[in-house]
CSV table of C-alpha atoms in Angstrom, one decimal:
chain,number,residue,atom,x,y,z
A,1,UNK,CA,8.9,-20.3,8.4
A,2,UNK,CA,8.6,-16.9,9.5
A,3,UNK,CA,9.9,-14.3,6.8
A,4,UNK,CA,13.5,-13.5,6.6
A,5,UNK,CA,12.6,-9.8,7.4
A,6,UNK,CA,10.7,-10.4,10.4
A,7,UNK,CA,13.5,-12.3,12.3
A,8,UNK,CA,16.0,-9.8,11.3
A,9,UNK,CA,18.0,-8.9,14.9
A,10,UNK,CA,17.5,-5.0,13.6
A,11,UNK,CA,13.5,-5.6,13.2
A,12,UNK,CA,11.3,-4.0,15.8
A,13,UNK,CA,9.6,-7.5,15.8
A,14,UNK,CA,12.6,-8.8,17.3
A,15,UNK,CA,10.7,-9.2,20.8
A,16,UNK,CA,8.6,-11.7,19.0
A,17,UNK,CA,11.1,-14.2,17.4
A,18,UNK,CA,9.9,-17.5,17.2
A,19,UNK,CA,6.1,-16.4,17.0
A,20,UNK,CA,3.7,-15.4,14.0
A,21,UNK,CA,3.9,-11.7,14.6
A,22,UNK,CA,-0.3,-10.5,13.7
A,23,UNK,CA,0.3,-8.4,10.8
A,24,UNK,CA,-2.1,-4.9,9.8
A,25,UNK,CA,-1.5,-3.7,6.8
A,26,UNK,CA,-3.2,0.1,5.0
A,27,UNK,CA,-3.7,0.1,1.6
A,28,UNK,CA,-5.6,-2.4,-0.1
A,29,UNK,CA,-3.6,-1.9,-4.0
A,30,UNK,CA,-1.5,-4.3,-5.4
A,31,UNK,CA,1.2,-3.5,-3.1
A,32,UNK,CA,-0.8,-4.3,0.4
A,33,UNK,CA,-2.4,-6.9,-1.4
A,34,UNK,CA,1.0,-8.9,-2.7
A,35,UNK,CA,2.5,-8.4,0.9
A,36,UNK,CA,-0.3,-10.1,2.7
A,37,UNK,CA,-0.6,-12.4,0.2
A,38,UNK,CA,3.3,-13.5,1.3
A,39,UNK,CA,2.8,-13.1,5.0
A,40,UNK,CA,-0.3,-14.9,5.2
A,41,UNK,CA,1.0,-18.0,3.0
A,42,UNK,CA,4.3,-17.6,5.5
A,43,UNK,CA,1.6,-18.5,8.3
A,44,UNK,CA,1.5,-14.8,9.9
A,45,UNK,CA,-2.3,-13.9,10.9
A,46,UNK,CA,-3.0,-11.0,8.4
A,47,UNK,CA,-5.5,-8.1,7.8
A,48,UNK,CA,-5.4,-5.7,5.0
A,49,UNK,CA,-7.7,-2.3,5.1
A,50,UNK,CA,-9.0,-0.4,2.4
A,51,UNK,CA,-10.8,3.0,2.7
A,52,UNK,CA,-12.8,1.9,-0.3
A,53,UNK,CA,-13.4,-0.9,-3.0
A,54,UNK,CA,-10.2,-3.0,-3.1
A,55,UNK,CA,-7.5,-1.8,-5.7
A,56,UNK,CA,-9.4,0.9,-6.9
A,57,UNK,CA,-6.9,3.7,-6.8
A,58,UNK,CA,-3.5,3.6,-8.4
A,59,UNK,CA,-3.2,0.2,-8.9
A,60,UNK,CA,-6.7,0.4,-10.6
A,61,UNK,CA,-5.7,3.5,-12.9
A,62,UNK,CA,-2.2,2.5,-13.8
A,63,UNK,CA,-0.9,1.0,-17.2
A,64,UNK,CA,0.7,-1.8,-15.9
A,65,UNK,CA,4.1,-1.5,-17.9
A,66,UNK,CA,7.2,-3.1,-16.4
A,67,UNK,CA,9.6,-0.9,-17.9
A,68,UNK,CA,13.0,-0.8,-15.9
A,69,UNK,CA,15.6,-0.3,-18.8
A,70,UNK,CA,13.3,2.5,-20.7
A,71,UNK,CA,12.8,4.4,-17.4
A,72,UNK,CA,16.4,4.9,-16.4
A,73,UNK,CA,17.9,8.0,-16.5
A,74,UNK,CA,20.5,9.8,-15.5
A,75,UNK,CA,21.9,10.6,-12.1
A,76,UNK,CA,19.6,7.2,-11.0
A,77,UNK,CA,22.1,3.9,-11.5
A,78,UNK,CA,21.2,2.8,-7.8
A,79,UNK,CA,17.7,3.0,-8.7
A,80,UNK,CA,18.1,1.2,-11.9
A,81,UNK,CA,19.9,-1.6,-10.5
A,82,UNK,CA,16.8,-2.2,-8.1
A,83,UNK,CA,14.3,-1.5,-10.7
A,84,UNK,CA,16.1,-4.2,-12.7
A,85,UNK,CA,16.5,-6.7,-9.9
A,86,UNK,CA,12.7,-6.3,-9.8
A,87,UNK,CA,12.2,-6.8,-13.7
A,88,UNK,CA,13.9,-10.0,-13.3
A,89,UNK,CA,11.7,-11.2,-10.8
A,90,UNK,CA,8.3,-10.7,-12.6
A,91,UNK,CA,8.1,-13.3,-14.3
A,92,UNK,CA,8.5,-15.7,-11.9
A,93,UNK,CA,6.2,-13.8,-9.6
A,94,UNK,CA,3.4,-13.6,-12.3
A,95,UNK,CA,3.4,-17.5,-12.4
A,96,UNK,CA,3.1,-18.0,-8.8
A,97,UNK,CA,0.1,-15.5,-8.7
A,98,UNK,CA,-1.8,-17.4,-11.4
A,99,UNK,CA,-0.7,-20.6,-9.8
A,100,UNK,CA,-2.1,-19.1,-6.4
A,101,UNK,CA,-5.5,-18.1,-8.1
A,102,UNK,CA,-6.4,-20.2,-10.7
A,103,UNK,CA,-6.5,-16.5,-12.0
A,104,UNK,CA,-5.0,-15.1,-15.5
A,105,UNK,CA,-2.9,-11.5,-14.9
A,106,UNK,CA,-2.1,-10.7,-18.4
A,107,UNK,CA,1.7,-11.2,-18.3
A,108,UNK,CA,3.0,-10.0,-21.6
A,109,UNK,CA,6.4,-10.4,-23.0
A,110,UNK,CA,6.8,-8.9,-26.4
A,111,UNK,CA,8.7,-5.7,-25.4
A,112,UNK,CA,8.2,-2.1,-25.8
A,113,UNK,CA,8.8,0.2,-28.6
A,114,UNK,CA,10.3,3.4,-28.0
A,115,UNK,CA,9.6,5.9,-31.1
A,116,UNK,CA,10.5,9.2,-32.5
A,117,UNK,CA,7.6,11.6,-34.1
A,118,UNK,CA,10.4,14.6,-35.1
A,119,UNK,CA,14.1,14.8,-35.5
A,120,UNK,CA,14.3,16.2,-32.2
A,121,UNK,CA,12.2,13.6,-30.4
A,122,UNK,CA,14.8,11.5,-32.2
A,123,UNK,CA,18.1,13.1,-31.0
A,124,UNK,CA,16.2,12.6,-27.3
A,125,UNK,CA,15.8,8.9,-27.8
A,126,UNK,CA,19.5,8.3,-29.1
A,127,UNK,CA,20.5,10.3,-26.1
A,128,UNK,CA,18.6,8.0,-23.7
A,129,UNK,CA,19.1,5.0,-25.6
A,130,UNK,CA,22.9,5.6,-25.3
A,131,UNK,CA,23.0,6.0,-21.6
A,132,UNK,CA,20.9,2.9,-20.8
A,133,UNK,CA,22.3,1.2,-23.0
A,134,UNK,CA,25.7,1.6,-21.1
A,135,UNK,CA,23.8,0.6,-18.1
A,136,UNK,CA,23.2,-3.0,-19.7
A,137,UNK,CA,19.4,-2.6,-21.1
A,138,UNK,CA,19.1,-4.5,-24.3
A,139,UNK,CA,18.1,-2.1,-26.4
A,140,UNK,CA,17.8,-2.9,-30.5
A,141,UNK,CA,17.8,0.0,-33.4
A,142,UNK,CA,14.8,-0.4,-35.6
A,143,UNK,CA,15.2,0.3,-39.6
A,144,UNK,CA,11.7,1.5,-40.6
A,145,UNK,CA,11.0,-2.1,-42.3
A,146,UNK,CA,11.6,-3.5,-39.5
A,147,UNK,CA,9.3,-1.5,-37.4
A,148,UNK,CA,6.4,-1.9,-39.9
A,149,UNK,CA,7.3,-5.5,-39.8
A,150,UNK,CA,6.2,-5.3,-36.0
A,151,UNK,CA,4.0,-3.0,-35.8
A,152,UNK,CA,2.4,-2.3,-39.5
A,153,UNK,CA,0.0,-0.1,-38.4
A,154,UNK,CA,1.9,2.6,-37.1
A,155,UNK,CA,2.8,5.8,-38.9
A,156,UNK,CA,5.0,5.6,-42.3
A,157,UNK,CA,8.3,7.8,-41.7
A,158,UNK,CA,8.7,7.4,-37.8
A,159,UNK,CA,12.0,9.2,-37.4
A,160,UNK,CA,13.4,6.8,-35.2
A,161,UNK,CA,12.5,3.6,-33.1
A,162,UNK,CA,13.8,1.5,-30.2
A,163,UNK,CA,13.0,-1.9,-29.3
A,164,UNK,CA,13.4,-2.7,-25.4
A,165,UNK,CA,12.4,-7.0,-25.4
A,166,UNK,CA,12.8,-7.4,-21.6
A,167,UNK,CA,10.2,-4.2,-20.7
A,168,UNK,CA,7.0,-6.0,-20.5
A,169,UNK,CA,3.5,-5.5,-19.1
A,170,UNK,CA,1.3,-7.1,-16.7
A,171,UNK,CA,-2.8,-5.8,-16.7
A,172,UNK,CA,-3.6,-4.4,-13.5
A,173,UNK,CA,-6.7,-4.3,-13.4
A,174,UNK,CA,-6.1,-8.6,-13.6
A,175,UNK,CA,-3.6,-8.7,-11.1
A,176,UNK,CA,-5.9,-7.0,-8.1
A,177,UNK,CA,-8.5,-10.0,-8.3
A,178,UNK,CA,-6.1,-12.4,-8.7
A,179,UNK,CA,-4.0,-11.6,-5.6
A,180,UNK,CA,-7.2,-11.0,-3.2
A,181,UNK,CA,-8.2,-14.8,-4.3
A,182,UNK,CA,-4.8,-15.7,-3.5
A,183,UNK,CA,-4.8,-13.8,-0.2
A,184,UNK,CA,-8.1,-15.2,0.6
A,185,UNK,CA,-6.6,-18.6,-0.5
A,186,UNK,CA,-3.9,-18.3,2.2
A,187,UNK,CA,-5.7,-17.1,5.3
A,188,UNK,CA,-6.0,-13.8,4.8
A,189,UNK,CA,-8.2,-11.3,6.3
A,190,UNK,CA,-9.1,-8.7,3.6
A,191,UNK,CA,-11.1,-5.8,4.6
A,192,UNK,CA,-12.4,-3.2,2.2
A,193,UNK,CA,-14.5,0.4,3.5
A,194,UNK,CA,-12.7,0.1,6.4
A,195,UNK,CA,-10.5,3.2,6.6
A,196,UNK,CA,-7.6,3.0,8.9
A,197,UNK,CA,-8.1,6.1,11.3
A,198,UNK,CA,-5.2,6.4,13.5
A,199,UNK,CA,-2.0,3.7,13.9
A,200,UNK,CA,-1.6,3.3,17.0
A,201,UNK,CA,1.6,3.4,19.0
A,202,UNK,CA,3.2,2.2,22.4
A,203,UNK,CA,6.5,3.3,23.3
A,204,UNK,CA,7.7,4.3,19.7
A,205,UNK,CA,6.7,1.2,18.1
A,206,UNK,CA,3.0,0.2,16.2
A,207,UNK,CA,0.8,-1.9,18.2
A,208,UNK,CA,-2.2,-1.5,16.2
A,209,UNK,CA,-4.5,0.5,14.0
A,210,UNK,CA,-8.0,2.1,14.7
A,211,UNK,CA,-11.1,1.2,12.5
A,212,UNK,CA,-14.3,3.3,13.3
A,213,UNK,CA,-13.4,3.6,16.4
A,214,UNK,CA,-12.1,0.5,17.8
A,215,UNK,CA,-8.3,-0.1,18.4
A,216,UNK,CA,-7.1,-3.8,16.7
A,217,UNK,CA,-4.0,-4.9,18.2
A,218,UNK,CA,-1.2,-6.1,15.0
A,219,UNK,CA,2.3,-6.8,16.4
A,220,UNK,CA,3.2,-4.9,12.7
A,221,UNK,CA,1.7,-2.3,11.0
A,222,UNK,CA,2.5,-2.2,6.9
A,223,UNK,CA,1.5,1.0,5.6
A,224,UNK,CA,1.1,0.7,1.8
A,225,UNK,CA,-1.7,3.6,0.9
A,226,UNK,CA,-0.4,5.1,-1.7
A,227,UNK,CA,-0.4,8.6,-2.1
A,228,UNK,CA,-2.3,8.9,1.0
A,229,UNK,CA,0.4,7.2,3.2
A,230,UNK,CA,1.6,10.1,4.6
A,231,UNK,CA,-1.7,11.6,5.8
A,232,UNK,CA,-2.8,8.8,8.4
A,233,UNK,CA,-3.0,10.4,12.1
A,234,UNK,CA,-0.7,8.7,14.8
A,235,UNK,CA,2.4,8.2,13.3
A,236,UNK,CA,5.4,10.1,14.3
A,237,UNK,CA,5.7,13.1,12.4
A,238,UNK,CA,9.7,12.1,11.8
A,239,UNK,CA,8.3,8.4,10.4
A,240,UNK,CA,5.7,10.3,7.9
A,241,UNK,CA,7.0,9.3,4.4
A,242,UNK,CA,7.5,11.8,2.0
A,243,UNK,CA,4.6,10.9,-0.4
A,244,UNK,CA,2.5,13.3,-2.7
A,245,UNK,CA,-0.2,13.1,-5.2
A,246,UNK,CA,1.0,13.3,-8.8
A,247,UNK,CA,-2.1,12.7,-11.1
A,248,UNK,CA,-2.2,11.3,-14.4
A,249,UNK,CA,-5.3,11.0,-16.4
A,250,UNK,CA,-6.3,8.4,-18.9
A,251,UNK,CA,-8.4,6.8,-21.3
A,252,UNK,CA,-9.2,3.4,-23.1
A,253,UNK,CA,-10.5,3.0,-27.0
A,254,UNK,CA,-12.2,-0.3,-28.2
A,255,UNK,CA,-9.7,-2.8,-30.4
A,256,UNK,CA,-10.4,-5.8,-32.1
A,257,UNK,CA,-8.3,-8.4,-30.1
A,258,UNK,CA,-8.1,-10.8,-33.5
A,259,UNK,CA,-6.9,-7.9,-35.4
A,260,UNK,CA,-5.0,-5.2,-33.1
A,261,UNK,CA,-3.7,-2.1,-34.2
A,262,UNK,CA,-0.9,-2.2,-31.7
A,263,UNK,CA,0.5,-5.5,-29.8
A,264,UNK,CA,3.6,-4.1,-28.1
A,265,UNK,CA,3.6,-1.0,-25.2
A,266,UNK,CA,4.3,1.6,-27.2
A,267,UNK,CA,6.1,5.2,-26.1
A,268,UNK,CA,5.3,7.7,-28.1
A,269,UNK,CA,6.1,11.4,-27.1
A,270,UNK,CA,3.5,12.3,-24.9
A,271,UNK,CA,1.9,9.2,-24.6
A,272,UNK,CA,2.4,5.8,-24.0
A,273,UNK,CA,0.1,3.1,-25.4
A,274,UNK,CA,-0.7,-0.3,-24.1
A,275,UNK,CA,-2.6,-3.1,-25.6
A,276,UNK,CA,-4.2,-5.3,-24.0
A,277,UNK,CA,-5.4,-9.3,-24.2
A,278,UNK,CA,-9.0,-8.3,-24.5
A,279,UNK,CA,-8.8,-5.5,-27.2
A,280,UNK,CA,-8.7,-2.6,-24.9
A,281,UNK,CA,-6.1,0.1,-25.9
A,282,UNK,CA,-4.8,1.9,-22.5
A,283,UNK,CA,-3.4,5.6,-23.4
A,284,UNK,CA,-1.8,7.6,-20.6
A,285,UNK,CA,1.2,10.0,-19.7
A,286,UNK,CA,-0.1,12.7,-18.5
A,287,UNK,CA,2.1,13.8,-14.9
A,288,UNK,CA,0.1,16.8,-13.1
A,289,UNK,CA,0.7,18.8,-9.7
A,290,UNK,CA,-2.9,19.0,-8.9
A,291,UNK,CA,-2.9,17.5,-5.1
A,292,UNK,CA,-6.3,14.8,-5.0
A,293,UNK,CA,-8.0,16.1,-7.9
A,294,UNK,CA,-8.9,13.1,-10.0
A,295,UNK,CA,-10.9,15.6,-12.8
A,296,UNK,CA,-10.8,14.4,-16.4
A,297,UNK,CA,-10.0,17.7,-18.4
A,298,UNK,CA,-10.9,18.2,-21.8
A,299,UNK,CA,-7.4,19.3,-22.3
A,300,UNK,CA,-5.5,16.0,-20.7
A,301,UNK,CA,-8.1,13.7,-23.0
A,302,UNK,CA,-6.3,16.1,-26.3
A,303,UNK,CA,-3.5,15.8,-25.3
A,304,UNK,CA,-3.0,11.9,-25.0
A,305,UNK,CA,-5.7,11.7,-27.8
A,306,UNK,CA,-3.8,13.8,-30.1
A,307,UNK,CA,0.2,12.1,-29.2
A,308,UNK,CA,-1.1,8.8,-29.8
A,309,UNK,CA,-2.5,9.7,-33.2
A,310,UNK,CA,0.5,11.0,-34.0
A,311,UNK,CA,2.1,7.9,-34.3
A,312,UNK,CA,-1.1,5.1,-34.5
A,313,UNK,CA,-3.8,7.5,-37.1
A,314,UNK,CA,-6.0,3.9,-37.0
A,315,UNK,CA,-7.3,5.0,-33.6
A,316,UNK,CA,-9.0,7.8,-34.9
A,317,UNK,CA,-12.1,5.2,-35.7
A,318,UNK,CA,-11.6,2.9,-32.4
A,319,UNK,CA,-14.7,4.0,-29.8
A,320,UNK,CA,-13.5,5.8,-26.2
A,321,UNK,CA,-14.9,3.2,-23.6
A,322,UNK,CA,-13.4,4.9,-20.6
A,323,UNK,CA,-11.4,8.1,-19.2
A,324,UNK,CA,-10.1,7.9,-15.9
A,325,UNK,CA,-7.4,9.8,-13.7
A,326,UNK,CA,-5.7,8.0,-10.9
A,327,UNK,CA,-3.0,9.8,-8.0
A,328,UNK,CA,0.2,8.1,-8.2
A,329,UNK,CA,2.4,8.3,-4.9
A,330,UNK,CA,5.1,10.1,-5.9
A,331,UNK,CA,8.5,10.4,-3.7
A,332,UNK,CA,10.7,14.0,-3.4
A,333,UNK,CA,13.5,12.1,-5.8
A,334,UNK,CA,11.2,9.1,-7.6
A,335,UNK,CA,13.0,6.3,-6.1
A,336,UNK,CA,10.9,4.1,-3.6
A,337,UNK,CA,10.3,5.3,0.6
């Protein structure tokens, strides 16, 4: 059957009710992957453009955490309640993916630890642990035995620490091959240098995009680019969403996955830290203004370098494999366009 969305009477595919509607979609990251992925299982002709290698921007640089509960904050209960709704879907989502691949993603389930380095950072965590835990997130107080009984490795004397079981993590830079073999499984067209140059319109409605040069009909356009989504010529300046670079730079040390430091996401200050399956440790949190500048700074790498050993000291003999900074769209309020 066609999906629900295209048959919807308030659709501007309504015209084409009762036939597969040929689908275009920008962006070739794990959100214009996923989509086609749908579509083209739901029998719709699809073709998903990239400018460059498949996934290779944000969903290439991100962490991968799944962290409704620990993200809310105030002033954003609609936004939670979809961020939740989302959560819950994962892991059913993550098993139809791998089932659709024959591919693993790296679905992991242990939770994330919230901890406090000061007194302050402490009176910040009660603070947010007390509003989203009035929300409904399952949040659990840790005693410091308990932490050490989870984590052993991390700092004696933490001044405080959270336990969040349903934020979990997926590794995205699994997830990206495993839905292109599941959108190739199902049909669809995938198409990577091949930057969209124009969308093309007829009589306020997309009837196409342009690739170096040439017009190729689509009955609908999906635009999933990312931070670059509003920067593609020929839409209406009214539909242009409100998306802007916000960098974040990153880096990877070396673990031994039989004997991690770390095996939970772990937010600590400044920096978050994710482990992952193969022994790689993914340290981030950096948020920067800086437009499309995707520079490494000596400065971001201290900072992340210097918040994560804060609170893990073990990583100070684990080997730096790889620094990266990725743009991640970013909306005038955070919520989605």
């Amino acid at each position: 059957p066609i999906p629900s969305f295209l048959q919807d009477e308030s659709c501007a595919c309504t015209p084409l009710r009762g036939a597969r509607p040929r689908v275009a979609i920008v962006g070739a990251g794990v959100n214009g992957l996923a989509i086609g992925w749908r579509l083209a299982r739901a029998g719709c002709p699809v073709d998903v453009y990239d400018r460059g290698p498949v996934g290779r921007e944000a969903s290439w640089a991100a962490a991968g955490m799944l962290a409704a509960g620990l993200e809310a904050e105030p002033g954003e209960e609609a936004l939670f309640g979809l961020c939740r709704h989302a959560q819950d879907l994962w892991p059913g989502f993550a098993g139809e993916v791998e089932a659709a691949s024959d591919r693993p993603i790296g679905y992991r389930d242990e939770g994330t630890l919230a901890v406090a380095l000061t007194r302050d950072d402490a009176a910040d965590l009660r603070f947010s642990a007390d509003y989203q835990s009035k929300l409904g997130v399952d949040l659990r107080w840790l005693t410091g035995a308990e932490l050490r009984q989870r984590e052993p490795m991390l700092r004696p004397g933490l001044a405080a620490a959270v336990h969040s079981p349903a934020n979990h993590q997926v590794d995205n830079r699994w997830l990206v091959p495993a839905l292109v073999e599941a959108l190739r499984r199902a049909g669809g067209g995938l198409h990577d240098h091949a930057e969209v140059e124009a969308v093309v319109t007829d009589r306020g409605r997309a009837s196409g995009v342009v690739i170096a040069g040439e017009a190729r009909p689509a009955d609908v356009v999906v635009l999933a680019a990312g931070a670059w989504s509003g920067g593609i010529p020929g839409i209406p300046r009214e539909a242009l969403p409100p998306v802007r670079p916000v960098k974040g730079q990153m880096l990877a040390l070396q673990m031994d996955p039989a004997a991690p430091l770390l095996r939970h996401v772990l937010w600590a200050g400044k920096a978050y830290l994710v482990p992952r399956l193969d022994g790689r440790l993914i340290i981030g949190g950096t948020v920067e203004e800086r437009g499309f500048d995707t520079t490494v700074t000596a400065g971001g790498m201290l900072s992340l370098l210097d918040a994560a050993w804060r609170a893990l000291p073990g990583i100070e003999e684990l080997p730096v494999i790889e620094s990266w900074a990725g743009l991640r769209p970013g909306s005038r309020d955070d919520a989605p366009v």
